[in-house]
PDB file of C-alpha atoms and ligand atoms in Angstrom:
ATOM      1  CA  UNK E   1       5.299  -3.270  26.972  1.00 42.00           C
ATOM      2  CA  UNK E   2       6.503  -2.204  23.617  1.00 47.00           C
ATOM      3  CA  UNK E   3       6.389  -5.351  20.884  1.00 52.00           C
ATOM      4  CA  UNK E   4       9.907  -5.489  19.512  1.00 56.00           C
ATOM      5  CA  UNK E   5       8.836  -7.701  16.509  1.00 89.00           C
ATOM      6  CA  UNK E   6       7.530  -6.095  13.309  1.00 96.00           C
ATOM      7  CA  UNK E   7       4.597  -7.325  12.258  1.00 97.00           C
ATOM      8  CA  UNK E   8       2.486  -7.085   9.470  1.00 98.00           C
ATOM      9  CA  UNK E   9      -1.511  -6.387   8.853  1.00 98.00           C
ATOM     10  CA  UNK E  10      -2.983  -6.467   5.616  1.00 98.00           C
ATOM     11  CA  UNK E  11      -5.525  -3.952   5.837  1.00 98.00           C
ATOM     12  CA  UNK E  12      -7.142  -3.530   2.862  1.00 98.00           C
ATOM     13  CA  UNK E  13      -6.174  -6.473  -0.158  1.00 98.00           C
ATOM     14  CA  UNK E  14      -8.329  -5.163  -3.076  1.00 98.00           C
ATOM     15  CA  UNK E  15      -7.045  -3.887  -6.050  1.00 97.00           C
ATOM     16  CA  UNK E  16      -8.176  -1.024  -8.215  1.00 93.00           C
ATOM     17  CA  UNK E  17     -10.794   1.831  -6.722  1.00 93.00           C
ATOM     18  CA  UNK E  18     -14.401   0.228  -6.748  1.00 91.00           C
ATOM     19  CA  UNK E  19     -15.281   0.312  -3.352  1.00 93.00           C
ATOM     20  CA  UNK E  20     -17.622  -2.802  -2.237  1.00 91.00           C
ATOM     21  CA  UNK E  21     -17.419  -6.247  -1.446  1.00 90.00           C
ATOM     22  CA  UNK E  22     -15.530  -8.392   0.996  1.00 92.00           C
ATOM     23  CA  UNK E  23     -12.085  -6.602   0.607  1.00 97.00           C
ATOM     24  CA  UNK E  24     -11.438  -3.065   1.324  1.00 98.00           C
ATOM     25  CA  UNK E  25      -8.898  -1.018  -1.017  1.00 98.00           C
ATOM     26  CA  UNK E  26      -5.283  -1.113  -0.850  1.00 98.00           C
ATOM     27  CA  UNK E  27      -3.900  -0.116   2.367  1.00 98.00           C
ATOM     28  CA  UNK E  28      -0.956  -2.173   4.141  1.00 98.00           C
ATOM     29  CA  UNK E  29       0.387  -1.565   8.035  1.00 98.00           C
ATOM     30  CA  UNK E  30       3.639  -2.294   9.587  1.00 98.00           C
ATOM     31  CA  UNK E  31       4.086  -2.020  12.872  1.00 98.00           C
ATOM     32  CA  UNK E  32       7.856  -1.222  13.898  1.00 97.00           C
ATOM     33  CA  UNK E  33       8.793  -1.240  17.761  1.00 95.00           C
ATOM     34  CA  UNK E  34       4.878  -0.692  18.431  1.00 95.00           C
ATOM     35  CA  UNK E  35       5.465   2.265  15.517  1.00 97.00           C
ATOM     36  CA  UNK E  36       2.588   2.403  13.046  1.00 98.00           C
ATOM     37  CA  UNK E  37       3.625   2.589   9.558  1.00 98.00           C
ATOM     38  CA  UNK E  38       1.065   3.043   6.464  1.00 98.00           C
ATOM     39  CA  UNK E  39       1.648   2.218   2.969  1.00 98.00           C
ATOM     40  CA  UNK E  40      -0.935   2.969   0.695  1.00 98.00           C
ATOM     41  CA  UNK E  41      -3.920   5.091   1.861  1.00 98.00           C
ATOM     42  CA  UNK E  42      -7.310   3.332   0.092  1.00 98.00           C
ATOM     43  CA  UNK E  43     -10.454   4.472   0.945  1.00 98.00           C
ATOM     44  CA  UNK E  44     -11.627   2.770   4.276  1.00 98.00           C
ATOM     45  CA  UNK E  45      -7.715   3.030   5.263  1.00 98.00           C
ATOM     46  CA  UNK E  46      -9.079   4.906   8.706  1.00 98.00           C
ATOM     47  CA  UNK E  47     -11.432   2.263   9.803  1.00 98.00           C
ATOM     48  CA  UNK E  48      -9.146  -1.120   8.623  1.00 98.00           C
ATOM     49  CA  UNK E  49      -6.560   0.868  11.020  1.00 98.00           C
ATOM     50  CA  UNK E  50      -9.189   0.968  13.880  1.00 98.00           C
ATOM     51  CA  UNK E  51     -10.050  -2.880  13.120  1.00 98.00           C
ATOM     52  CA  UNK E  52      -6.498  -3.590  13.839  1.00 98.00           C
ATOM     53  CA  UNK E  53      -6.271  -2.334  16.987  1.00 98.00           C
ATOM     54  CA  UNK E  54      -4.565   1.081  16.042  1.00 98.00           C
ATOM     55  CA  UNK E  55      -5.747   4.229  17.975  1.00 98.00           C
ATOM     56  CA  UNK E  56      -5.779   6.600  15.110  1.00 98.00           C
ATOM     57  CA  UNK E  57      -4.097   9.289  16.992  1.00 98.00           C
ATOM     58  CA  UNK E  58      -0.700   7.356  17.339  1.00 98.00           C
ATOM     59  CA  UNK E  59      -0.469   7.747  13.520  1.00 98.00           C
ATOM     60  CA  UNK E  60       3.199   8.758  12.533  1.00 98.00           C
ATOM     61  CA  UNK E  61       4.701   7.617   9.087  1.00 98.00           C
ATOM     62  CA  UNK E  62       3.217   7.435   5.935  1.00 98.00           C
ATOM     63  CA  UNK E  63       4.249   5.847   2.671  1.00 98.00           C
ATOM     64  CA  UNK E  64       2.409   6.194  -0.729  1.00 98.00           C
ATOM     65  CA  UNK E  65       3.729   3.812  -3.735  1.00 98.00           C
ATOM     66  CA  UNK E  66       1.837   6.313  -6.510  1.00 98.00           C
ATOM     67  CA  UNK E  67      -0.817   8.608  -6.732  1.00 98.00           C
ATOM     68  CA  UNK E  68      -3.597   6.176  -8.344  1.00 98.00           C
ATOM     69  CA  UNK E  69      -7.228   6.670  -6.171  1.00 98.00           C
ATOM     70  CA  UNK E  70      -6.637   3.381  -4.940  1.00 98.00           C
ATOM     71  CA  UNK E  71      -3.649   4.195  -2.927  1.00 98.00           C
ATOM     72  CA  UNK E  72      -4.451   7.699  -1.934  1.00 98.00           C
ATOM     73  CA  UNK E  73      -7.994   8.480  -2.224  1.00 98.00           C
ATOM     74  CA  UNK E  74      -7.739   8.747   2.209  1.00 98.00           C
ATOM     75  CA  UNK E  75      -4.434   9.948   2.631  1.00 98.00           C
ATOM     76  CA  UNK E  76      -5.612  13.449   3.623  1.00 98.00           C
ATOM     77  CA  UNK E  77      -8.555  12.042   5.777  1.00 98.00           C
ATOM     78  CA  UNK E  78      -6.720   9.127   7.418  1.00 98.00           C
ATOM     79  CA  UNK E  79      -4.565  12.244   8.454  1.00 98.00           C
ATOM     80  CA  UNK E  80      -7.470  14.798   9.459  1.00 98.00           C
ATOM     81  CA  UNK E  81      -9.038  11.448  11.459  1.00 98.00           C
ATOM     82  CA  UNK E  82      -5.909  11.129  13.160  1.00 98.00           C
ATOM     83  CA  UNK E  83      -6.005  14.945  14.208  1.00 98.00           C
ATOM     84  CA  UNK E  84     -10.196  14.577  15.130  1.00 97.00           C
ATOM     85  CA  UNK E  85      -8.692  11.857  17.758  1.00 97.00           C
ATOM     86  CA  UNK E  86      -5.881  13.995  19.159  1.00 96.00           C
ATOM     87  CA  UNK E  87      -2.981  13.558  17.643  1.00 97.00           C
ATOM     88  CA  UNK E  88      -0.402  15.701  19.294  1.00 96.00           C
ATOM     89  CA  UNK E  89       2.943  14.504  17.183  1.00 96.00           C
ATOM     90  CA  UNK E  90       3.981  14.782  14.131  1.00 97.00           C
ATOM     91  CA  UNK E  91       3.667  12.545  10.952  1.00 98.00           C
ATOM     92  CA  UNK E  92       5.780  12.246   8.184  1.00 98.00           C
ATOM     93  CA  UNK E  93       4.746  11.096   5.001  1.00 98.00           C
ATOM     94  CA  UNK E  94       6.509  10.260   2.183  1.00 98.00           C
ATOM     95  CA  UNK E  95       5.971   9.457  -1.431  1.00 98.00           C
ATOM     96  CA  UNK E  96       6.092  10.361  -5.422  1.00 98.00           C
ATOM     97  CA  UNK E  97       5.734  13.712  -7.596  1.00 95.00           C
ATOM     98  CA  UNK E  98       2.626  15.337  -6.675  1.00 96.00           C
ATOM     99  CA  UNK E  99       2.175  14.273  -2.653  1.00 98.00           C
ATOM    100  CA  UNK E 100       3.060  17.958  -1.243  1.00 98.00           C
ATOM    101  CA  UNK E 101       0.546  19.349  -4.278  1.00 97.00           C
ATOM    102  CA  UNK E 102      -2.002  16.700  -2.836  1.00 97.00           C
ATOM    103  CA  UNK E 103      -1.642  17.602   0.739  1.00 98.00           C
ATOM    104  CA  UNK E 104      -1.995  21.135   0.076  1.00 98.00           C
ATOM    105  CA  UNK E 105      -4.973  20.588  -1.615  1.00 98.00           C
ATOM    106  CA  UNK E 106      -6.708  18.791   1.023  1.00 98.00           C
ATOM    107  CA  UNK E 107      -5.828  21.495   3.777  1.00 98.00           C
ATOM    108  CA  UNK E 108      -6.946  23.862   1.263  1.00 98.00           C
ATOM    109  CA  UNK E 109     -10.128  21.817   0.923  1.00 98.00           C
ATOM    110  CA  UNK E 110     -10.755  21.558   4.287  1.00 98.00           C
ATOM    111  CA  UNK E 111      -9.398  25.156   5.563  1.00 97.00           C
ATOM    112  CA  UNK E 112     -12.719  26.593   7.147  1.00 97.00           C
ATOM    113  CA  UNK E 113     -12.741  23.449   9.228  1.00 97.00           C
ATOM    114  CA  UNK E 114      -9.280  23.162  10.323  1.00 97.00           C
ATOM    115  CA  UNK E 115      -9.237  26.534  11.401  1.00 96.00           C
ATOM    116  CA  UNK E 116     -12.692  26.586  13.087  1.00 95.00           C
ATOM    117  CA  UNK E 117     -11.972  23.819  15.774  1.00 95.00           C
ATOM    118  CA  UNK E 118      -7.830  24.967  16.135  1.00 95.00           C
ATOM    119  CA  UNK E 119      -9.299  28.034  17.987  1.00 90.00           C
ATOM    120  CA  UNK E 120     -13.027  26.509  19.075  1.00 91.00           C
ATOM    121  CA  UNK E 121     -11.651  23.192  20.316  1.00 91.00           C
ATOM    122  CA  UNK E 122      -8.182  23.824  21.289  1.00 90.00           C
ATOM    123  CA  UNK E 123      -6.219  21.644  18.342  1.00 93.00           C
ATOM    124  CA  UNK E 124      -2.869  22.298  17.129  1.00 95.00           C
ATOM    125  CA  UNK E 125      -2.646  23.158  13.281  1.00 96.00           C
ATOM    126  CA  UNK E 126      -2.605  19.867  11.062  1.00 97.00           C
ATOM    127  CA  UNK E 127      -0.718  21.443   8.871  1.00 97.00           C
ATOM    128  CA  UNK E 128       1.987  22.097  10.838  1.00 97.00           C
ATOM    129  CA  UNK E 129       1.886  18.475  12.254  1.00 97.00           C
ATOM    130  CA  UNK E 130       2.292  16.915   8.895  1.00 98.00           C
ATOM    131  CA  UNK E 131       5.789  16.827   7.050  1.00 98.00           C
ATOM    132  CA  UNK E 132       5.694  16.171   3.350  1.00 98.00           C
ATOM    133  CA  UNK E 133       8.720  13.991   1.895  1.00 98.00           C
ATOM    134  CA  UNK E 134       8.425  13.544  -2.289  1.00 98.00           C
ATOM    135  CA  UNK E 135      10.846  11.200  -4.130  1.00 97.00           C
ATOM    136  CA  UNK E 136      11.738  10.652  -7.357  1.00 95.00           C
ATOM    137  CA  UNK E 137      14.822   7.975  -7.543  1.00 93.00           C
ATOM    138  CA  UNK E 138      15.580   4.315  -6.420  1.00 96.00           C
ATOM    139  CA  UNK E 139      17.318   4.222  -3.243  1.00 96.00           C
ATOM    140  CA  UNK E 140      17.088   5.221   0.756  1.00 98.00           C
ATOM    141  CA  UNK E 141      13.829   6.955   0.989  1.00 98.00           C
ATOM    142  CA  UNK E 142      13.995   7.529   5.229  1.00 98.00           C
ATOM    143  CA  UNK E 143      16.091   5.724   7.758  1.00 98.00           C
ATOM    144  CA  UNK E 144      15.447   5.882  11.591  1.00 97.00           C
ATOM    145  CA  UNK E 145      16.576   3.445  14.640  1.00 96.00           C
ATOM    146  CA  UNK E 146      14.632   1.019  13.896  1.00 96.00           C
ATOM    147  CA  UNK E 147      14.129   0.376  10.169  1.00 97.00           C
ATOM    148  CA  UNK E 148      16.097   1.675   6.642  1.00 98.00           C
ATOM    149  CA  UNK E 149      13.606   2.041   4.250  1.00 98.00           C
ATOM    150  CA  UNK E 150      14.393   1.956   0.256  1.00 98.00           C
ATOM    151  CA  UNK E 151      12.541   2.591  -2.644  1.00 98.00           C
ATOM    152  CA  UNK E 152      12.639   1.139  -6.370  1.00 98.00           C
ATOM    153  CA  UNK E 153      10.979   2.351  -9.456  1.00 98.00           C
ATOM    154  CA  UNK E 154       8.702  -0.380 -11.105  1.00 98.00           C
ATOM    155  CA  UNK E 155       6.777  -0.919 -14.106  1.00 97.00           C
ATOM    156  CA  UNK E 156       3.316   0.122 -13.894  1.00 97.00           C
ATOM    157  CA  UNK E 157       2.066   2.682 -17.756  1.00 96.00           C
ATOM    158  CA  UNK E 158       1.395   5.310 -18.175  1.00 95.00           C
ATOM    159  CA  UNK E 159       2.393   5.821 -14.442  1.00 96.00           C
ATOM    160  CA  UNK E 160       5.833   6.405 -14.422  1.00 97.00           C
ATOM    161  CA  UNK E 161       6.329   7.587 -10.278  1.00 98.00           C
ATOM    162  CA  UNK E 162       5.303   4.122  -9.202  1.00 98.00           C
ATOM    163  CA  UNK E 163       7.377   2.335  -6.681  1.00 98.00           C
ATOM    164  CA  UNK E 164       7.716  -0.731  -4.884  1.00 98.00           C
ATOM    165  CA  UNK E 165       9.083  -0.248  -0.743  1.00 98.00           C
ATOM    166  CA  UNK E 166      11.608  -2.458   1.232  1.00 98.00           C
ATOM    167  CA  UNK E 167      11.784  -2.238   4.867  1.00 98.00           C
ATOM    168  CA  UNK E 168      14.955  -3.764   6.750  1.00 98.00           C
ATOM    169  CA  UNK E 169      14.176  -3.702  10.132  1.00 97.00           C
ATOM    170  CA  UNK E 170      15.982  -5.399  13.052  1.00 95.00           C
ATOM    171  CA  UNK E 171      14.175  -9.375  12.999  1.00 95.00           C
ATOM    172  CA  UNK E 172      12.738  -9.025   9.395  1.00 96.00           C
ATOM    173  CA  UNK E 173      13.127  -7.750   5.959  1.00 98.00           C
ATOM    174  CA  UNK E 174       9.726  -6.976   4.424  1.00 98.00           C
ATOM    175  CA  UNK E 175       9.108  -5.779   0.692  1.00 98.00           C
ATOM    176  CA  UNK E 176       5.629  -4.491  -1.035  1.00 98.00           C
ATOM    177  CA  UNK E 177       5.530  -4.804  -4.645  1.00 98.00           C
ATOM    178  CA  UNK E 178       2.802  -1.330  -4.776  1.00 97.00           C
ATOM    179  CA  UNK E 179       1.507  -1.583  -8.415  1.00 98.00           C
ATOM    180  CA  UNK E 180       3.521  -3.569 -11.158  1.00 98.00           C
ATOM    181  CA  UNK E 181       4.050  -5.580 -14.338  1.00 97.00           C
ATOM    182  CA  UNK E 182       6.571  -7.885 -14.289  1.00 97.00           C
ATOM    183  CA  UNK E 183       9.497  -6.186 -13.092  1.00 96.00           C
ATOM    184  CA  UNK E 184      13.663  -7.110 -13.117  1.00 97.00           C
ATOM    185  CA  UNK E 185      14.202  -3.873 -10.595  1.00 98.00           C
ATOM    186  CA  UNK E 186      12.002  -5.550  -8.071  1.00 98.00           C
ATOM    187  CA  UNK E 187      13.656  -8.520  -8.073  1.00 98.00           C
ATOM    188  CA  UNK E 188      16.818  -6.593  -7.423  1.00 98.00           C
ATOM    189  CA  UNK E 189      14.874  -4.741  -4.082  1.00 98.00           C
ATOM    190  CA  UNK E 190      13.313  -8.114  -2.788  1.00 98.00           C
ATOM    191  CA  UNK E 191      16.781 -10.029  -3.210  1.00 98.00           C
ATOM    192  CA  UNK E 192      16.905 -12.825   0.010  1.00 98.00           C
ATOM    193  CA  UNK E 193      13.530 -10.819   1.802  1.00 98.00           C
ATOM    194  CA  UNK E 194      12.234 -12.411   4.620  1.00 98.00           C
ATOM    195  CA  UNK E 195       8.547 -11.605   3.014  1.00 98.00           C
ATOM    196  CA  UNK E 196       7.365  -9.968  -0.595  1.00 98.00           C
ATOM    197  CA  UNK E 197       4.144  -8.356  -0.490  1.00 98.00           C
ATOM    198  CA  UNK E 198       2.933  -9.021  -4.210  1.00 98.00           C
ATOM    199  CA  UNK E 199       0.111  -7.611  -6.099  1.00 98.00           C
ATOM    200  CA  UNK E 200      -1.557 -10.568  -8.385  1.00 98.00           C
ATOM    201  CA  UNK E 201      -3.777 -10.274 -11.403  1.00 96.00           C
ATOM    202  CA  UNK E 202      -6.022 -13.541 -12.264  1.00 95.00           C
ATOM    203  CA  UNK E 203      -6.231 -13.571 -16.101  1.00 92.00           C
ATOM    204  CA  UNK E 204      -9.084 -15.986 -15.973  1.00 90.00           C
ATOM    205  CA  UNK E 205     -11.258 -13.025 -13.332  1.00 89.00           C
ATOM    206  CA  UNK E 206     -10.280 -10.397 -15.365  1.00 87.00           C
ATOM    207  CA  UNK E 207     -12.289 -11.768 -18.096  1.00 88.00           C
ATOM    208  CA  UNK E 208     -15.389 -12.376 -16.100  1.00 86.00           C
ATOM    209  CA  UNK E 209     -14.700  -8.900 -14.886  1.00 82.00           C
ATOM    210  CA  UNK E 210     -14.593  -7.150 -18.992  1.00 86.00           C
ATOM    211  CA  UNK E 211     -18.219  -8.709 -18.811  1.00 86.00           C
ATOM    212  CA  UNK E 212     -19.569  -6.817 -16.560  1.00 81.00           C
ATOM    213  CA  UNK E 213     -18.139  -3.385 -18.043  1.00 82.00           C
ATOM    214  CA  UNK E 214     -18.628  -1.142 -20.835  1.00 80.00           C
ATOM    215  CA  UNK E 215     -14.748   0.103 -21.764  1.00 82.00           C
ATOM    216  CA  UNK E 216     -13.436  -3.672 -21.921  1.00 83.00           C
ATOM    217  CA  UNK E 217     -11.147  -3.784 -24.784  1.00 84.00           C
ATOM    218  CA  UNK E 218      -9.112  -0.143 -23.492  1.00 87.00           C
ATOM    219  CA  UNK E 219      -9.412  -1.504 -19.291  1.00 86.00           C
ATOM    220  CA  UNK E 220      -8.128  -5.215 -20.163  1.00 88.00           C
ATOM    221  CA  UNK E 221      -5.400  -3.450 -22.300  1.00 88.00           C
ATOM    222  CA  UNK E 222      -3.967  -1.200 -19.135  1.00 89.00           C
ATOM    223  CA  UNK E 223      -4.967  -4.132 -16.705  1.00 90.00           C
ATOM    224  CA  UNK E 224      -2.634  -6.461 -18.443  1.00 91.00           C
ATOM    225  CA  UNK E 225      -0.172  -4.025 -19.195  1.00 92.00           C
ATOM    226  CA  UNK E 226       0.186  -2.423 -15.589  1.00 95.00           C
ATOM    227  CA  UNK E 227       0.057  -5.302 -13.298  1.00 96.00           C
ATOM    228  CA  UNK E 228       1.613  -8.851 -12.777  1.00 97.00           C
ATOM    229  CA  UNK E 229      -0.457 -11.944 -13.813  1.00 96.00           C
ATOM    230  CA  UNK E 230      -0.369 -15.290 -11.149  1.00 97.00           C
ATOM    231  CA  UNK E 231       2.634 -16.884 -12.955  1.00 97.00           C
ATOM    232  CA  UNK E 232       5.134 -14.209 -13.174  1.00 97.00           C
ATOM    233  CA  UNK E 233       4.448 -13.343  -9.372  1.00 98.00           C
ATOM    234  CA  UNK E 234       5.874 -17.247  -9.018  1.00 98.00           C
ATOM    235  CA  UNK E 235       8.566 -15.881 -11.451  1.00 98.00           C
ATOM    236  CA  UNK E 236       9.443 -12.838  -9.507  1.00 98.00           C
ATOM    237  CA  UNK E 237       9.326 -14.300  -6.014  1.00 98.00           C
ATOM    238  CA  UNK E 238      11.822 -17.337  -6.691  1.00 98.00           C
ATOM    239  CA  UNK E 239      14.147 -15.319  -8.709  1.00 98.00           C
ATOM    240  CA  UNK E 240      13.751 -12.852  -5.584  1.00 98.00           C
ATOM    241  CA  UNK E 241      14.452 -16.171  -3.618  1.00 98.00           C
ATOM    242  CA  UNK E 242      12.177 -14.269  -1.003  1.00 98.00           C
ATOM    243  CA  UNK E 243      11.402 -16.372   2.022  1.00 98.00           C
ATOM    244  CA  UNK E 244       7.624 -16.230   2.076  1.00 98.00           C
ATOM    245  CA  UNK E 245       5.413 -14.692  -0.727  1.00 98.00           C
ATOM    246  CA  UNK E 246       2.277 -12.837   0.475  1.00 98.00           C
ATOM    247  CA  UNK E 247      -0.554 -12.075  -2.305  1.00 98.00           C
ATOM    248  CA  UNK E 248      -2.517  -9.192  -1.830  1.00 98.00           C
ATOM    249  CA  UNK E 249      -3.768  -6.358  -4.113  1.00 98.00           C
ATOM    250  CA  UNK E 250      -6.131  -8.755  -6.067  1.00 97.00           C
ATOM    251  CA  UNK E 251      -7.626  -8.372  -9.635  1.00 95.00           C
ATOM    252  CA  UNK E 252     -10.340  -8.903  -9.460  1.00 93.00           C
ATOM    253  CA  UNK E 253     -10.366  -8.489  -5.907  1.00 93.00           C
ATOM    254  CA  UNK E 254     -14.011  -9.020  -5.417  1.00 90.00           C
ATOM    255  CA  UNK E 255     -14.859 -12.303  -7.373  1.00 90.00           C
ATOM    256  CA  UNK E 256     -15.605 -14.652  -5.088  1.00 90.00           C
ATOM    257  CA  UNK E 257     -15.696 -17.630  -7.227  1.00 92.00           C
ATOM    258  CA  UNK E 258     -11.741 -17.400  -7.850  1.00 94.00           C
ATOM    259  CA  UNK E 259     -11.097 -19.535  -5.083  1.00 95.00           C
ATOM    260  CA  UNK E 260      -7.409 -19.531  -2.743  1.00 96.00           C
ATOM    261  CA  UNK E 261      -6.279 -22.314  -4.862  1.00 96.00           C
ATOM    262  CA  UNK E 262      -6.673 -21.062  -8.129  1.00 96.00           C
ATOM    263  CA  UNK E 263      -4.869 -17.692  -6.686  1.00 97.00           C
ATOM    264  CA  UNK E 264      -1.854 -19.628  -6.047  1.00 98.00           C
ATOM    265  CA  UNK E 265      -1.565 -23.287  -9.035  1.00 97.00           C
ATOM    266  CA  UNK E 266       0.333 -20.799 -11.494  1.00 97.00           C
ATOM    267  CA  UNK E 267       2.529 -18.989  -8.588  1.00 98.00           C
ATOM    268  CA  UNK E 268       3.920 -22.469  -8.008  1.00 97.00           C
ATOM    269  CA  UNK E 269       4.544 -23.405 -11.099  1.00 97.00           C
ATOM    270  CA  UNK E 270       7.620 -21.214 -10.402  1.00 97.00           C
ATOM    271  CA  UNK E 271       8.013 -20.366  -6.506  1.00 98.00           C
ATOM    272  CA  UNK E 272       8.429 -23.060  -4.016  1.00 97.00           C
ATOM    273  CA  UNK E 273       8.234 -21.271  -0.848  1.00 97.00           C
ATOM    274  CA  UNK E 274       5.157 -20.228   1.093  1.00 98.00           C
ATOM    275  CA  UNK E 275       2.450 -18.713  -0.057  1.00 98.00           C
ATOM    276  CA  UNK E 276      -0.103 -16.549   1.633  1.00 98.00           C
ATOM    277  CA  UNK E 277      -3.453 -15.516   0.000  1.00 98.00           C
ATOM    278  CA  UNK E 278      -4.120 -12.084   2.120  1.00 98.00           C
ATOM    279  CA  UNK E 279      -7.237 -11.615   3.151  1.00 97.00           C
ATOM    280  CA  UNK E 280      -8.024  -7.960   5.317  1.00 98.00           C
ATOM    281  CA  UNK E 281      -6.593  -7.840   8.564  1.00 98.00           C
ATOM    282  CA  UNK E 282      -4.929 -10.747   8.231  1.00 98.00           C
ATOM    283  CA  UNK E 283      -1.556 -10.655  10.838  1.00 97.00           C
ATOM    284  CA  UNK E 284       1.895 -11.888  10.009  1.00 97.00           C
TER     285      UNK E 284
HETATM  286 ZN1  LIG I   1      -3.732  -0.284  -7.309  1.00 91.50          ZN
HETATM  287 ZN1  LIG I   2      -1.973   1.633  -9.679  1.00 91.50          ZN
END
């Protein structure tokens, strides 16, 4: 029976590319009419998928919201693990400047074995499976039966091809901030959404973080200057007037001693809807 209801897993809630710890890296699935769709592509992005219940084979759309590691580092080999399981149809993925350089890479990389097991096992070329879609501009990114998806630039230096997603599907509308400072143009995308997926940076953590590392003065400077701190999530999500406000992406995203509560007192200083502090795998 196909699930008409879209539905969202959090697969991986960590922010930044340090792998370890009780969150995996950025990687976020909705499911669409029983449709798998993945934005963001962090390492362990094959795995979380697996965890939730998604045979890796039925893989079929793709959205990256920029090129840093921690969005992409397993975009190629979430698509070669989909092809080692049999996938048969094609997958389209779409995303910024540099995604068709990317994928050509990583065939590139991996062209003895591709070819070896398309004529030793039988397999049909991954690369001819795989449909690249770059774009550079606000507005309709794909559209299909059952969802229109739309695109806005946000604010995250020196990365200028960084974008946050809305999905309008049939029962929900469902937005994901990808990587951000405060930002006026994704308040304009998440207008009346039945859910914002927000990333959230915990001034207080990020200091304990600077401790433990040896570039702190140039890492706090792009930290705070690339991504949104608890209080002007609150900001964005009521001027949004989104329905529900979901936090994931965390930094630091592997400090346990920042507790759920101190994630959310300086959201609601400003947003008085629900909040939900993600955790991986976490359904909704
Ligand atoms: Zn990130
Ligand atoms: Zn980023």
């Amino acid at each position: 029976m196909i699930d008409a209801r879209t539905e969202i897993v959090l697969l991986g809630t960590k922010g930044g590319p340090r792998v370890g710890g009780a969150r995996k890296n950025p990687a976020t699935l909705l499911k669409i009419n029983g449709v798998p769709y993945v934005i963001d592509c962090g390492y362990g992005v094959s795995d979380q998928l697996l965890k939730a219940g998604v045979p890796l084979q039925t893989l079929r759309y793709i959205f990256l919201t920029h090129m840093h590691s921690d969005h992409n580092l397993e975009y190629g080999p979430l698509i070669y693990n989909a092809w080692a399981s049999g996938l048969k149809q094609r997958v389209d993925a779409y995303g910024p400047s540099t995604l068709e350089r990317q994928t050509g890479a990583f065939f590139e990389s991996m062209r003895f074995d591709i070819d070896i097991r398309i004529g030793d096992e039988g397999r049909p070329d991954l690369r001819r499976l795989l449909a690249t879609h770059e774009f550079d501009a606000d507005g309709l990114v794909m559209e299909n039966a059952d969802v229109r998806v739309s695109a806005a630039r946000v604010r995250h230096p020196p990365i200028k091809d960084a974008f946050a997603f809305r999905f309008d599907c049939a029962d929900r509308s469902v937005v994901i901030s990808g990587d951000t400072n405060y930002s006026p143009e994704l308040i304009e995308l998440a207008q009346g959404a039945d859910v914002l997926l927000h990333e959230v940076l915990h001034l207080g953590g990020l200091e304990t973080l600077l401790k433990r590392t040896n570039n702190a003065a140039t890492l706090r400077e792009h930290i705070v200057a690339s991504h949104t701190t608890t209080e002007d999530v609150g900001r964005v999500a009521a001027a949004a007037r989104v329905k529900k406000l979901v936090l994931h992406h965390f930094v630091p995203g592997d400090d346990p001693s920042i507790s759920d509560q101190m994630w959310t007192e300086d959201v609601r200083k400003h947003y008085r809807g629900e909040i939900v502090v993600g955790r991986d795998l976490m359904v909704l």
